[in-house]
DNA sequence: CCCTATAAGTTCAATGGCTGAACAAACAAG
DNA sequence: CTTGTTTGTTCAGCCATTGAACTTATAGGG
């Protein structure tokens, strides 16, 4: 039972080298980097090629003396991960291949607050159908799907998604989403998946991801791994206390970060009207140097800085990534955030905390959901190969 | 290079089963629990016995039909871990065997603030000498030492230990501590090690440890593993912000938890005189129902609850362990802490956060330091066996 | 007291996977 | 065209695990 697991481990090890390298590595380079023998790497690469997970490049002549190596690349055709996102006013679907490249992407505006979950699943199913068809046309095989939702997820049910108005909604069955019949399907928190997306897009190994939308979500990546906590509910930075005596929050507490740096709070502080264009209004106002907007962003940044300082003190993390609306407002948020971090993080004087904007922007959760699927394959290729051969 | 590592892995797997079981398991039971074959377990156990890490019990007749199994126990004679603690007004040394049992313990009162680090090392060396002698007399072989200090440690140097008045102090060489010549020696943060000690004493797999002494320290255990953060500085909950506009803190920030729940803050709020008996005075006052003391503890508990809520929201951890002075004051701190947790932790309504007192009390860091040594052996017995045979 | 059933531990040939060395293939430089 | 260098493959050997057979030790029943 453990003899085979050695091979499984090395399968993953080699595949990881192939996907992580910035240049297609040869078998010999993989061997040198991984500590395995060239012989072992050869047989493992053969197995991966047979399974359709990697492919050989045309033997291109490279610089240097000696026989040139044939580059190994993640298979462009092969399994694809489907990412789906249910948000307040839109649905989205995308597909990524093993390299992490987005091969399909589609967004459809639909306000979930006006529809039942069943209707949402129906609409999402149509998008998923089209994605499966588009992906298949490119020679890829869908290998599974993950749905990102802005709420607390426990196992296969959505406990509560306040901004969607959902409570205790069950994950749809794969066959309810049409083309996903027979494939593994999962739900997870939007911000958590966005953090995963950022992890791959940026290459950062440890960071705190904070996303400002209507609510504030967060995700924690530690040493390359998503940290979920005991029950997968980690990262809820939106309800960290900024001021114990602060304004009441809909969560039942007082002085939560969301009351200072949530979209609604910033809008109100800036004196802007409610509506669908709050983000655009804020960005425009800030760009024009409108004082109430700048002050509102400064206050939000200060509150964010206080919350982030606590998190950094607790976790000793060197980088903070701002996503969602924050990414577009970063220029006006950053000064206050960095001021608070410098002041409040006890180790900041030796190693300052870096604050950067999301690399994926609004697509982070969507792409992260899709990558969760491919990541599972990369982490345990043997399992994927087993199910693949079992299906034939 | 990886063929051997399979054996190494299984060596650790079997040893873990032996130490984790609450009743000496037989080879057959280990096999059933670990998924290995009885044959494999037999050869592995033989290797562990030969290396002196485990031992067979006398074949005691147990209930049930069939040939009774011979229990396997961690070797009572064998490697011992040395834990050392440098605190403000005392030094301490202890030794634990592989079972985690404390086999030697000695405390010596010495105020570090009146002495140089070199003098501290000298005094600690004397204690270590005696510990090594005492341990050897019991048939144990010291396998390494870890020193716990109340400060920030980076690699082999103590960056800063405010309450000791230390800055940039280097770890002493093993030969400077007498009997430790030739053994691996390490330093680490006191609260971090205390968390490790609690992890083993309580068997909890994930919790947040908070220790209230003159300063406030913390440690995070996730899924059985100590979480150190990027640079080992995780757990600094003492400087999480409670109120951004709160009183100045010596760390340069404002409104840190230490300003509300540190020993000095509680003492001042309770109207007690400064001195060496603050803890005893507080406990006595609270037991007598003295109102100013009760109010001070209530306030401290509230601040602790706010800080812990933020941490729990962020990490999704189900249990909080209170150590140091907090352990003795828990009856008066708990109501306020739990009130804030219930109110501020977003998932508390479904799964309340448990608050409990340290199981090891004041010895947590000391025992944790010693266990760090034995834990390293348990985690990678092959390495230990290799150095052991190399030395012969 | 003997026989049977049951479970623990050991022995041993077989298997799976890794290793190291030898070898063939592909290329650059002279 | 030869030499030197590096890549990839082949193959015998080794190491660890496996599964089955076997021995040992106990309880229970006649």
PDB file of C-alpha atoms (C1' of nucleotides) in Angstrom, chain A residues 1-2 27-28 38 42 66-67 69-70, chain D residues 4-10 16-18:
ATOM      1  CA  UNK A   1       0.000   0.000   0.000  1.00  0.00           C
ATOM      2  CA  UNK A   2       2.960   2.289   0.419  1.00  0.00           C
ATOM      3  CA  UNK A  27      14.593  15.088 -18.376  1.00  0.00           C
ATOM      4  CA  UNK A  28      18.185  15.604 -17.300  1.00  0.00           C
ATOM      5  CA  UNK A  38      17.841  10.294 -15.066  1.00  0.00           C
ATOM      6  CA  UNK A  42      12.638   8.946 -17.824  1.00  0.00           C
ATOM      7  CA  UNK A  66      26.352  17.987 -26.174  1.00  0.00           C
ATOM      8  CA  UNK A  67      23.125  16.366 -27.193  1.00  0.00           C
ATOM      9  CA  UNK A  69      17.546  17.901 -24.420  1.00  0.00           C
ATOM     10  CA  UNK A  70      13.920  17.665 -25.407  1.00  0.00           C
TER      11      UNK A  70
ATOM     12  C1'  DG D   4      34.479  15.459 -26.203  1.00  0.00           C
ATOM     13  C1'  DT D   5      30.157  16.424 -24.035  1.00  0.00           C
ATOM     14  C1'  DT D   6      25.554  15.931 -22.746  1.00  0.00           C
ATOM     15  C1'  DT D   7      20.972  13.544 -23.209  1.00  0.00           C
ATOM     16  C1'  DG D   8      18.163   9.698 -22.982  1.00  0.00           C
ATOM     17  C1'  DT D   9      17.587   4.570 -22.657  1.00  0.00           C
ATOM     18  C1'  DT D  10      18.544  -0.131 -21.249  1.00  0.00           C
ATOM     19  C1'  DA D  16      11.660  -2.040   0.848  1.00  0.00           C
ATOM     20  C1'  DT D  17       7.209  -3.742   0.895  1.00  0.00           C
ATOM     21  C1'  DT D  18       3.968  -7.517   0.163  1.00  0.00           C
TER      22       DT D  18
END
